[in-house]
Amino acid sequence: HILTGLRFDNGFVRQVSRLVGLHMRVTRYQSDWHKPALRRLVRGAGDLWQPLINLSLADAAGHHPDRRQELQDRILECSNRCLQLTTDERTTTFDSPLDGYAIMELLNEPPGPRIREAKAYLSELVLDGTLNAHDGSAAKDHLLAWHTGRMCTA
């Protein structure tokens, strides 16, 4: 609200909101985090990765002066692990292999919350490493099994 009141454009306000929302995840990083958690962090930050790291470092330095070095080391470890992960996987996208149109066609459903939920389910499988982001055939199999399970419990 403050940035809007100061007449910053909506794109800038969204970026700042995203940074503020994510920066505590970086400062709470622990070295035992698994790859899916790191993928989610990278995906959430997107093109704001470096500003997110910079904000987290500044927050750690200013807010916790007695633990500054410990927190900075942890943040830098997180950053390095995420960079290594995205380099190893040669991608920073962990999206569903199927787009909304393919999901609607496969499930014979109109646009709406069910399609969004189905796409989110596939994206989670990709983030968890269960599904390759480029394997549309396996995505269809997972989606049909998920959908069948949901229909049986409905």
Tab-separated table of N, CA and C in Angstrom:
chain	number	residue	atom	x	y	z
A	1	HIS	N	0.818	-1.193	0.000
A	1	HIS	CA	0.000	0.000	0.000
A	1	HIS	C	0.864	1.259	0.000
A	2	ILE	N	1.966	1.219	0.704
A	2	ILE	CA	2.838	2.397	0.785
A	2	ILE	C	3.419	2.708	-0.589
A	3	LEU	N	3.931	1.663	-1.275
A	3	LEU	CA	4.533	1.889	-2.586
A	3	LEU	C	3.501	2.379	-3.595
A	4	THR	N	2.307	1.845	-3.516
A	4	THR	CA	1.236	2.300	-4.408
A	4	THR	C	0.914	3.758	-4.122
A	5	GLY	N	0.869	4.110	-2.838
A	5	GLY	CA	0.614	5.496	-2.451
A	5	GLY	C	1.697	6.444	-2.939
A	6	LEU	N	2.911	5.924	-3.048
A	6	LEU	CA	4.017	6.736	-3.558
A	6	LEU	C	4.068	6.721	-5.088
A	7	ARG	N	3.078	6.106	-5.687
A	7	ARG	CA	2.880	6.063	-7.132
A	7	ARG	C	3.942	5.259	-7.888
A	8	PHE	N	4.438	4.194	-7.245
A	8	PHE	CA	5.294	3.269	-7.976
A	8	PHE	C	4.407	2.419	-8.870
A	9	ASP	N	4.935	2.005	-10.005
A	9	ASP	CA	4.105	1.228	-10.929
A	9	ASP	C	3.814	-0.168	-10.348
A	10	ASN	N	2.762	-0.783	-10.819
A	10	ASN	CA	2.301	-2.064	-10.289
A	10	ASN	C	3.333	-3.182	-10.421
A	11	GLY	N	4.095	-3.175	-11.500
A	11	GLY	CA	5.134	-4.192	-11.692
A	11	GLY	C	6.191	-4.124	-10.598
A	12	PHE	N	6.614	-2.928	-10.278
A	12	PHE	CA	7.598	-2.739	-9.218
A	12	PHE	C	7.031	-3.169	-7.871
A	13	VAL	N	5.788	-2.810	-7.606
A	13	VAL	CA	5.143	-3.174	-6.341
A	13	VAL	C	5.056	-4.691	-6.217
A	14	ARG	N	4.722	-5.384	-7.304
A	14	ARG	CA	4.654	-6.861	-7.281
A	14	ARG	C	6.026	-7.475	-7.008
A	15	GLN	N	7.068	-6.912	-7.616
A	15	GLN	CA	8.421	-7.428	-7.391
A	15	GLN	C	8.836	-7.261	-5.935
A	16	VAL	N	8.600	-6.095	-5.390
A	16	VAL	CA	8.962	-5.844	-3.992
A	16	VAL	C	8.175	-6.776	-3.074
A	17	SER	N	6.906	-6.947	-3.349
A	17	SER	CA	6.082	-7.849	-2.535
A	17	SER	C	6.614	-9.273	-2.595
A	18	ARG	N	7.010	-9.710	-3.787
A	18	ARG	CA	7.569	-11.060	-3.940
A	18	ARG	C	8.867	-11.197	-3.157
A	19	LEU	N	9.729	-10.205	-3.245
A	19	LEU	CA	11.002	-10.244	-2.516
A	19	LEU	C	10.781	-10.305	-1.008
A	20	VAL	N	9.909	-9.458	-0.519
A	20	VAL	CA	9.645	-9.421	0.924
A	20	VAL	C	9.047	-10.755	1.374
A	21	GLY	N	8.159	-11.305	0.561
A	21	GLY	CA	7.532	-12.573	0.908
A	21	GLY	C	8.487	-13.755	0.923
A	22	LEU	N	9.510	-13.706	0.082
A	22	LEU	CA	10.441	-14.833	-0.035
A	22	LEU	C	11.691	-14.726	0.832
A	23	HIS	N	12.058	-13.525	1.244
A	23	HIS	CA	13.392	-13.371	1.850
A	23	HIS	C	13.551	-14.139	3.153
A	24	MET	N	12.477	-14.360	3.895
A	24	MET	CA	12.603	-15.114	5.138
A	24	MET	C	12.871	-16.592	4.876
A	25	ARG	N	12.423	-17.100	3.717
A	25	ARG	CA	12.716	-18.489	3.387
A	25	ARG	C	14.218	-18.690	3.222
A	26	VAL	N	14.875	-17.702	2.632
A	26	VAL	CA	16.325	-17.811	2.441
A	26	VAL	C	17.041	-17.741	3.784
A	27	THR	N	16.619	-16.845	4.659
A	27	THR	CA	17.308	-16.711	5.941
A	27	THR	C	17.045	-17.906	6.858
A	28	ARG	N	16.003	-18.662	6.587
A	28	ARG	CA	15.716	-19.856	7.395
A	28	ARG	C	16.298	-21.129	6.790
A	29	TYR	N	17.038	-20.997	5.723
A	29	TYR	CA	17.652	-22.146	5.060
A	29	TYR	C	18.481	-22.965	6.046
A	30	GLN	N	18.399	-24.281	5.894
A	30	GLN	CA	19.234	-25.206	6.658
A	30	GLN	C	19.939	-26.129	5.663
A	31	SER	N	21.144	-26.556	5.987
A	31	SER	CA	21.923	-27.353	5.043
A	31	SER	C	21.315	-28.722	4.751
A	32	ASP	N	20.325	-29.148	5.543
A	32	ASP	CA	19.705	-30.447	5.273
A	32	ASP	C	18.501	-30.340	4.335
A	33	TRP	N	18.253	-29.155	3.767
A	33	TRP	CA	17.162	-29.008	2.810
A	33	TRP	C	17.427	-29.913	1.614
A	34	HIS	N	16.383	-30.552	1.134
A	34	HIS	CA	16.489	-31.429	-0.035
A	34	HIS	C	16.277	-30.623	-1.315
A	35	LYS	N	16.612	-31.246	-2.427
A	35	LYS	CA	16.515	-30.564	-3.715
A	35	LYS	C	15.133	-29.989	-4.016
A	36	PRO	N	14.045	-30.707	-3.728
A	36	PRO	CA	12.732	-30.113	-4.030
A	36	PRO	C	12.488	-28.771	-3.332
A	37	ALA	N	12.947	-28.636	-2.104
A	37	ALA	CA	12.776	-27.367	-1.383
A	37	ALA	C	13.586	-26.262	-2.061
A	38	LEU	N	14.780	-26.602	-2.510
A	38	LEU	CA	15.612	-25.616	-3.203
A	38	LEU	C	14.985	-25.242	-4.549
A	39	ARG	N	14.445	-26.238	-5.259
A	39	ARG	CA	13.775	-25.950	-6.534
A	39	ARG	C	12.601	-24.994	-6.332
A	40	ARG	N	11.821	-25.217	-5.278
A	40	ARG	CA	10.677	-24.345	-5.001
A	40	ARG	C	11.140	-22.909	-4.729
A	41	LEU	N	12.233	-22.786	-4.019
A	41	LEU	CA	12.769	-21.461	-3.717
A	41	LEU	C	13.221	-20.763	-5.001
A	42	VAL	N	13.947	-21.472	-5.845
A	42	VAL	CA	14.423	-20.896	-7.112
A	42	VAL	C	13.235	-20.520	-7.995
A	43	ARG	N	12.263	-21.404	-8.053
A	43	ARG	CA	11.084	-21.140	-8.880
A	43	ARG	C	10.327	-19.920	-8.359
A	44	GLY	N	10.174	-19.817	-7.057
A	44	GLY	CA	9.462	-18.678	-6.477
A	44	GLY	C	10.161	-17.361	-6.747
A	45	ALA	N	11.480	-17.375	-6.707
A	45	ALA	CA	12.247	-16.143	-6.913
A	45	ALA	C	12.328	-15.768	-8.383
A	46	GLY	N	12.431	-16.769	-9.235
A	46	GLY	CA	12.514	-16.498	-10.672
A	46	GLY	C	13.637	-15.543	-11.006
A	47	ASP	N	13.305	-14.496	-11.754
A	47	ASP	CA	14.319	-13.529	-12.196
A	47	ASP	C	14.763	-12.579	-11.092
A	48	LEU	N	14.197	-12.735	-9.901
A	48	LEU	CA	14.594	-11.882	-8.772
A	48	LEU	C	15.564	-12.599	-7.830
A	49	TRP	N	16.216	-13.656	-8.322
A	49	TRP	CA	17.083	-14.461	-7.459
A	49	TRP	C	18.176	-13.620	-6.794
A	50	GLN	N	18.959	-12.883	-7.566
A	50	GLN	CA	20.067	-12.118	-6.977
A	50	GLN	C	19.569	-11.006	-6.055
A	51	PRO	N	18.548	-10.252	-6.430
A	51	PRO	CA	18.018	-9.280	-5.459
A	51	PRO	C	17.501	-9.954	-4.180
A	52	LEU	N	16.960	-11.157	-4.303
A	52	LEU	CA	16.495	-11.884	-3.118
A	52	LEU	C	17.666	-12.224	-2.201
A	53	ILE	N	18.748	-12.686	-2.767
A	53	ILE	CA	19.937	-13.012	-1.966
A	53	ILE	C	20.485	-11.735	-1.328
A	54	ASN	N	20.547	-10.660	-2.092
A	54	ASN	CA	21.053	-9.391	-1.555
A	54	ASN	C	20.181	-8.881	-0.406
A	55	LEU	N	18.870	-8.947	-0.558
A	55	LEU	CA	17.964	-8.518	0.499
A	55	LEU	C	18.136	-9.380	1.741
A	56	SER	N	18.255	-10.683	1.552
A	56	SER	CA	18.422	-11.599	2.687
A	56	SER	C	19.719	-11.321	3.427
A	57	LEU	N	20.797	-11.066	2.687
A	57	LEU	CA	22.081	-10.739	3.318
A	57	LEU	C	21.984	-9.431	4.100
A	58	ALA	N	21.346	-8.433	3.510
A	58	ALA	CA	21.202	-7.138	4.193
A	58	ALA	C	20.343	-7.278	5.448
A	59	ASP	N	19.273	-8.052	5.344
A	59	ASP	CA	18.401	-8.249	6.500
A	59	ASP	C	19.147	-8.960	7.622
A	60	ALA	N	19.922	-9.976	7.264
A	60	ALA	CA	20.684	-10.715	8.275
A	60	ALA	C	21.706	-9.804	8.958
A	61	ALA	N	22.352	-8.958	8.171
A	61	ALA	CA	23.377	-8.066	8.727
A	61	ALA	C	22.756	-6.998	9.626
A	62	GLY	N	21.620	-6.473	9.227
A	62	GLY	CA	21.023	-5.386	9.984
A	62	GLY	C	20.161	-5.821	11.150
A	63	HIS	N	19.543	-6.960	11.014
A	63	HIS	CA	18.579	-7.394	12.020
A	63	HIS	C	19.199	-8.283	13.098
A	64	HIS	N	20.268	-8.953	12.756
A	64	HIS	CA	20.907	-9.880	13.698
A	64	HIS	C	22.416	-9.649	13.716
A	65	PRO	N	22.887	-8.501	14.196
A	65	PRO	CA	24.321	-8.208	14.133
A	65	PRO	C	25.180	-9.229	14.886
A	66	ASP	N	24.641	-9.814	15.937
A	66	ASP	CA	25.419	-10.785	16.706
A	66	ASP	C	25.555	-12.121	15.967
A	67	ARG	N	24.670	-12.423	15.040
A	67	ARG	CA	24.712	-13.682	14.291
A	67	ARG	C	24.975	-13.435	12.809
A	68	ARG	N	25.467	-12.244	12.493
A	68	ARG	CA	25.622	-11.827	11.101
A	68	ARG	C	26.417	-12.817	10.258
A	69	GLN	N	27.585	-13.211	10.720
A	69	GLN	CA	28.444	-14.085	9.917
A	69	GLN	C	27.808	-15.455	9.708
A	70	GLU	N	27.223	-15.997	10.763
A	70	GLU	CA	26.556	-17.298	10.668
A	70	GLU	C	25.431	-17.263	9.623
A	71	LEU	N	24.589	-16.219	9.702
A	71	LEU	CA	23.480	-16.109	8.763
A	71	LEU	C	23.959	-15.855	7.340
A	72	GLN	N	24.963	-15.014	7.185
A	72	GLN	CA	25.490	-14.751	5.848
A	72	GLN	C	26.077	-16.015	5.234
A	73	ASP	N	26.795	-16.798	6.044
A	73	ASP	CA	27.351	-18.061	5.541
A	73	ASP	C	26.239	-19.000	5.089
A	74	ARG	N	25.166	-19.050	5.873
A	74	ARG	CA	24.039	-19.925	5.548
A	74	ARG	C	23.342	-19.464	4.255
A	75	ILE	N	23.162	-18.157	4.124
A	75	ILE	CA	22.509	-17.602	2.929
A	75	ILE	C	23.366	-17.870	1.691
A	76	LEU	N	24.658	-17.684	1.829
A	76	LEU	CA	25.550	-17.939	0.692
A	76	LEU	C	25.601	-19.425	0.344
A	77	GLU	N	25.532	-20.289	1.336
A	77	GLU	CA	25.469	-21.732	1.073
A	77	GLU	C	24.194	-22.062	0.304
A	78	CYS	N	23.096	-21.486	0.713
A	78	CYS	CA	21.819	-21.681	0.025
A	78	CYS	C	21.930	-21.220	-1.429
A	79	SER	N	22.473	-20.046	-1.623
A	79	SER	CA	22.632	-19.499	-2.961
A	79	SER	C	23.501	-20.398	-3.829
A	80	ASN	N	24.601	-20.862	-3.270
A	80	ASN	CA	25.509	-21.732	-4.029
A	80	ASN	C	24.860	-23.066	-4.374
A	81	ARG	N	24.125	-23.654	-3.428
A	81	ARG	CA	23.448	-24.928	-3.698
A	81	ARG	C	22.392	-24.767	-4.782
A	82	CYS	N	21.652	-23.663	-4.734
A	82	CYS	CA	20.627	-23.421	-5.753
A	82	CYS	C	21.262	-23.198	-7.117
A	83	LEU	N	22.348	-22.447	-7.154
A	83	LEU	CA	23.056	-22.219	-8.416
A	83	LEU	C	23.574	-23.536	-8.974
A	84	GLN	N	24.166	-24.368	-8.110
A	84	GLN	CA	24.673	-25.669	-8.544
A	84	GLN	C	23.537	-26.551	-9.053
A	85	LEU	N	22.427	-26.534	-8.352
A	85	LEU	CA	21.270	-27.341	-8.735
A	85	LEU	C	20.756	-26.937	-10.113
A	86	THR	N	20.578	-25.648	-10.333
A	86	THR	CA	20.069	-25.205	-11.628
A	86	THR	C	21.086	-25.435	-12.741
A	87	THR	N	22.378	-25.358	-12.415
A	87	THR	CA	23.407	-25.638	-13.411
A	87	THR	C	23.414	-27.122	-13.750
A	88	ASP	N	23.336	-27.971	-12.730
A	88	ASP	CA	23.325	-29.418	-12.950
A	88	ASP	C	22.113	-29.848	-13.761
A	89	GLU	N	20.977	-29.251	-13.500
A	89	GLU	CA	19.749	-29.646	-14.174
A	89	GLU	C	19.547	-28.894	-15.486
A	90	ARG	N	20.439	-27.930	-15.744
A	90	ARG	CA	20.416	-27.148	-16.971
A	90	ARG	C	19.059	-26.504	-17.242
A	91	THR	N	18.357	-26.181	-16.194
A	91	THR	CA	17.075	-25.507	-16.345
A	91	THR	C	16.722	-24.803	-15.053
A	92	THR	N	16.001	-23.734	-15.173
A	92	THR	CA	15.478	-23.080	-13.980
A	92	THR	C	13.964	-23.099	-14.008
A	93	THR	N	13.399	-23.846	-14.956
A	93	THR	CA	11.955	-23.961	-15.004
A	93	THR	C	11.540	-25.332	-14.498
A	94	PHE	N	10.597	-25.343	-13.624
A	94	PHE	CA	10.109	-26.597	-13.061
A	94	PHE	C	8.600	-26.657	-13.253
A	95	ASP	N	8.168	-26.232	-14.414
A	95	ASP	CA	6.746	-26.169	-14.700
A	95	ASP	C	6.217	-27.510	-15.176
A	96	SER	N	4.912	-27.604	-15.192
A	96	SER	CA	4.217	-28.783	-15.674
A	96	SER	C	4.573	-29.036	-17.140
A	97	PRO	N	4.772	-30.311	-17.507
A	97	PRO	CA	5.021	-30.620	-18.923
A	97	PRO	C	3.794	-30.358	-19.800
A	98	LEU	N	2.617	-30.286	-19.195
A	98	LEU	CA	1.390	-30.057	-19.955
A	98	LEU	C	0.849	-28.659	-19.652
A	99	ASP	N	0.403	-27.979	-20.695
A	99	ASP	CA	-0.223	-26.676	-20.453
A	99	ASP	C	-1.704	-26.874	-20.152
A	100	GLY	N	-2.369	-25.801	-19.820
A	100	GLY	CA	-3.776	-25.864	-19.445
A	100	GLY	C	-4.665	-26.452	-20.528
A	101	TYR	N	-4.359	-26.134	-21.784
A	101	TYR	CA	-5.171	-26.649	-22.887
A	101	TYR	C	-5.061	-28.170	-22.990
A	102	ALA	N	-3.849	-28.683	-22.854
A	102	ALA	CA	-3.655	-30.141	-22.920
A	102	ALA	C	-4.356	-30.826	-21.746
A	103	ILE	N	-4.309	-30.204	-20.586
A	103	ILE	CA	-4.972	-30.773	-19.401
A	103	ILE	C	-6.487	-30.766	-19.592
A	104	MET	N	-7.031	-29.658	-20.115
A	104	MET	CA	-8.476	-29.594	-20.352
A	104	MET	C	-8.912	-30.675	-21.330
A	105	GLU	N	-8.127	-30.852	-22.380
A	105	GLU	CA	-8.458	-31.863	-23.385
A	105	GLU	C	-8.390	-33.265	-22.790
A	106	LEU	N	-7.334	-33.557	-22.045
A	106	LEU	CA	-7.142	-34.886	-21.468
A	106	LEU	C	-8.225	-35.231	-20.457
A	107	LEU	N	-8.590	-34.267	-19.620
A	107	LEU	CA	-9.579	-34.515	-18.575
A	107	LEU	C	-11.009	-34.213	-19.023
A	108	ASN	N	-11.132	-33.661	-20.231
A	108	ASN	CA	-12.439	-33.276	-20.758
A	108	ASN	C	-13.150	-32.341	-19.768
A	109	GLU	N	-12.418	-31.330	-19.323
A	109	GLU	CA	-12.917	-30.363	-18.339
A	109	GLU	C	-12.817	-28.957	-18.932
A	110	PRO	N	-13.722	-28.071	-18.543
A	110	PRO	CA	-13.620	-26.666	-18.978
A	110	PRO	C	-12.566	-25.928	-18.151
A	111	PRO	N	-12.188	-24.726	-18.585
A	111	PRO	CA	-11.252	-23.931	-17.784
A	111	PRO	C	-11.823	-23.693	-16.390
A	112	GLY	N	-10.939	-23.628	-15.411
A	112	GLY	CA	-11.395	-23.358	-14.053
A	112	GLY	C	-10.457	-23.893	-13.006
A	113	PRO	N	-10.905	-23.919	-11.760
A	113	PRO	CA	-10.055	-24.305	-10.638
A	113	PRO	C	-9.507	-25.733	-10.748
A	114	ARG	N	-10.275	-26.657	-11.322
A	114	ARG	CA	-9.779	-28.043	-11.443
A	114	ARG	C	-8.564	-28.124	-12.365
A	115	ILE	N	-8.581	-27.349	-13.419
A	115	ILE	CA	-7.443	-27.350	-14.344
A	115	ILE	C	-6.231	-26.736	-13.657
A	116	ARG	N	-6.450	-25.651	-12.932
A	116	ARG	CA	-5.357	-25.012	-12.187
A	116	ARG	C	-4.767	-25.985	-11.165
A	117	GLU	N	-5.634	-26.712	-10.484
A	117	GLU	CA	-5.199	-27.688	-9.488
A	117	GLU	C	-4.426	-28.835	-10.142
A	118	ALA	N	-4.891	-29.290	-11.292
A	118	ALA	CA	-4.204	-30.369	-12.013
A	118	ALA	C	-2.812	-29.918	-12.461
A	119	LYS	N	-2.721	-28.698	-12.961
A	119	LYS	CA	-1.421	-28.172	-13.401
A	119	LYS	C	-0.481	-28.007	-12.210
A	120	ALA	N	-1.013	-27.552	-11.089
A	120	ALA	CA	-0.201	-27.413	-9.876
A	120	ALA	C	0.291	-28.780	-9.405
A	121	TYR	N	-0.556	-29.796	-9.517
A	121	TYR	CA	-0.161	-31.153	-9.137
A	121	TYR	C	1.028	-31.621	-9.984
A	122	LEU	N	0.948	-31.416	-11.285
A	122	LEU	CA	2.051	-31.822	-12.161
A	122	LEU	C	3.320	-31.022	-11.865
A	123	SER	N	3.169	-29.735	-11.603
A	123	SER	CA	4.337	-28.907	-11.266
A	123	SER	C	5.002	-29.393	-9.980
A	124	GLU	N	4.200	-29.802	-9.006
A	124	GLU	CA	4.756	-30.343	-7.758
A	124	GLU	C	5.546	-31.621	-8.020
A	125	LEU	N	5.038	-32.471	-8.907
A	125	LEU	CA	5.767	-33.695	-9.251
A	125	LEU	C	7.119	-33.360	-9.885
A	126	VAL	N	7.137	-32.330	-10.711
A	126	VAL	CA	8.392	-31.901	-11.333
A	126	VAL	C	9.336	-31.371	-10.261
A	127	LEU	N	8.830	-30.536	-9.368
A	127	LEU	CA	9.661	-29.982	-8.296
A	127	LEU	C	10.224	-31.073	-7.400
A	128	ASP	N	9.419	-32.108	-7.144
A	128	ASP	CA	9.863	-33.214	-6.291
A	128	ASP	C	10.846	-34.137	-6.991
A	129	GLY	N	10.988	-33.990	-8.310
A	129	GLY	CA	11.882	-34.860	-9.063
A	129	GLY	C	11.223	-36.159	-9.497
A	130	THR	N	9.922	-36.287	-9.286
A	130	THR	CA	9.186	-37.490	-9.665
A	130	THR	C	8.880	-37.510	-11.155
A	131	LEU	N	8.771	-36.335	-11.750
A	131	LEU	CA	8.376	-36.204	-13.151
A	131	LEU	C	9.347	-35.278	-13.862
A	132	ASN	N	9.797	-35.692	-15.038
A	132	ASN	CA	10.667	-34.861	-15.857
A	132	ASN	C	9.824	-33.758	-16.494
A	133	ALA	N	10.323	-32.538	-16.472
A	133	ALA	CA	9.580	-31.389	-16.990
A	133	ALA	C	9.314	-31.469	-18.487
A	134	HIS	N	9.952	-32.395	-19.174
A	134	HIS	CA	9.791	-32.512	-20.625
A	134	HIS	C	9.105	-33.812	-21.033
A	135	ASP	N	8.598	-34.573	-20.077
A	135	ASP	CA	7.993	-35.875	-20.365
A	135	ASP	C	6.470	-35.784	-20.348
A	136	GLY	N	5.914	-35.385	-21.471
A	136	GLY	CA	4.473	-35.224	-21.588
A	136	GLY	C	3.711	-36.527	-21.438
A	137	SER	N	4.288	-37.615	-21.916
A	137	SER	CA	3.623	-38.914	-21.835
A	137	SER	C	3.461	-39.358	-20.376
A	138	ALA	N	4.534	-39.274	-19.604
A	138	ALA	CA	4.465	-39.638	-18.187
A	138	ALA	C	3.532	-38.683	-17.439
A	139	ALA	N	3.536	-37.409	-17.834
A	139	ALA	CA	2.657	-36.429	-17.198
A	139	ALA	C	1.196	-36.824	-17.403
A	140	LYS	N	0.871	-37.277	-18.600
A	140	LYS	CA	-0.508	-37.719	-18.876
A	140	LYS	C	-0.877	-38.896	-17.987
A	141	ASP	N	0.048	-39.846	-17.843
A	141	ASP	CA	-0.216	-41.012	-16.989
A	141	ASP	C	-0.447	-40.586	-15.540
A	142	HIS	N	0.420	-39.736	-15.024
A	142	HIS	CA	0.276	-39.240	-13.644
A	142	HIS	C	-1.047	-38.501	-13.474
A	143	LEU	N	-1.350	-37.658	-14.452
A	143	LEU	CA	-2.556	-36.846	-14.358
A	143	LEU	C	-3.819	-37.703	-14.376
A	144	LEU	N	-3.856	-38.703	-15.238
A	144	LEU	CA	-5.028	-39.581	-15.307
A	144	LEU	C	-5.197	-40.373	-14.010
A	145	ALA	N	-4.089	-40.860	-13.456
A	145	ALA	CA	-4.160	-41.595	-12.186
A	145	ALA	C	-4.644	-40.672	-11.066
A	146	TRP	N	-4.124	-39.452	-11.035
A	146	TRP	CA	-4.529	-38.464	-10.026
A	146	TRP	C	-6.014	-38.144	-10.164
A	147	HIS	N	-6.431	-37.912	-11.396
A	147	HIS	CA	-7.823	-37.547	-11.669
A	147	HIS	C	-8.775	-38.702	-11.313
A	148	THR	N	-8.388	-39.905	-11.661
A	148	THR	CA	-9.200	-41.090	-11.337
A	148	THR	C	-9.334	-41.239	-9.813
A	149	GLY	N	-8.233	-41.041	-9.109
A	149	GLY	CA	-8.260	-41.107	-7.648
A	149	GLY	C	-9.168	-40.062	-7.041
A	150	ARG	N	-9.152	-38.879	-7.606
A	150	ARG	CA	-10.008	-37.805	-7.107
A	150	ARG	C	-11.481	-38.084	-7.404
A	151	MET	N	-11.739	-38.681	-8.558
A	151	MET	CA	-13.129	-38.995	-8.911
A	151	MET	C	-13.695	-40.082	-8.008
A	152	CYS	N	-12.843	-41.031	-7.590
A	152	CYS	CA	-13.288	-42.124	-6.725
A	152	CYS	C	-13.604	-41.635	-5.320
A	153	THR	N	-12.911	-40.571	-4.876
A	153	THR	CA	-13.124	-40.076	-3.510
A	153	THR	C	-14.187	-38.984	-3.462
A	154	ALA	N	-14.631	-38.529	-4.640
A	154	ALA	CA	-15.627	-37.438	-4.668
A	154	ALA	C	-17.038	-37.938	-4.439
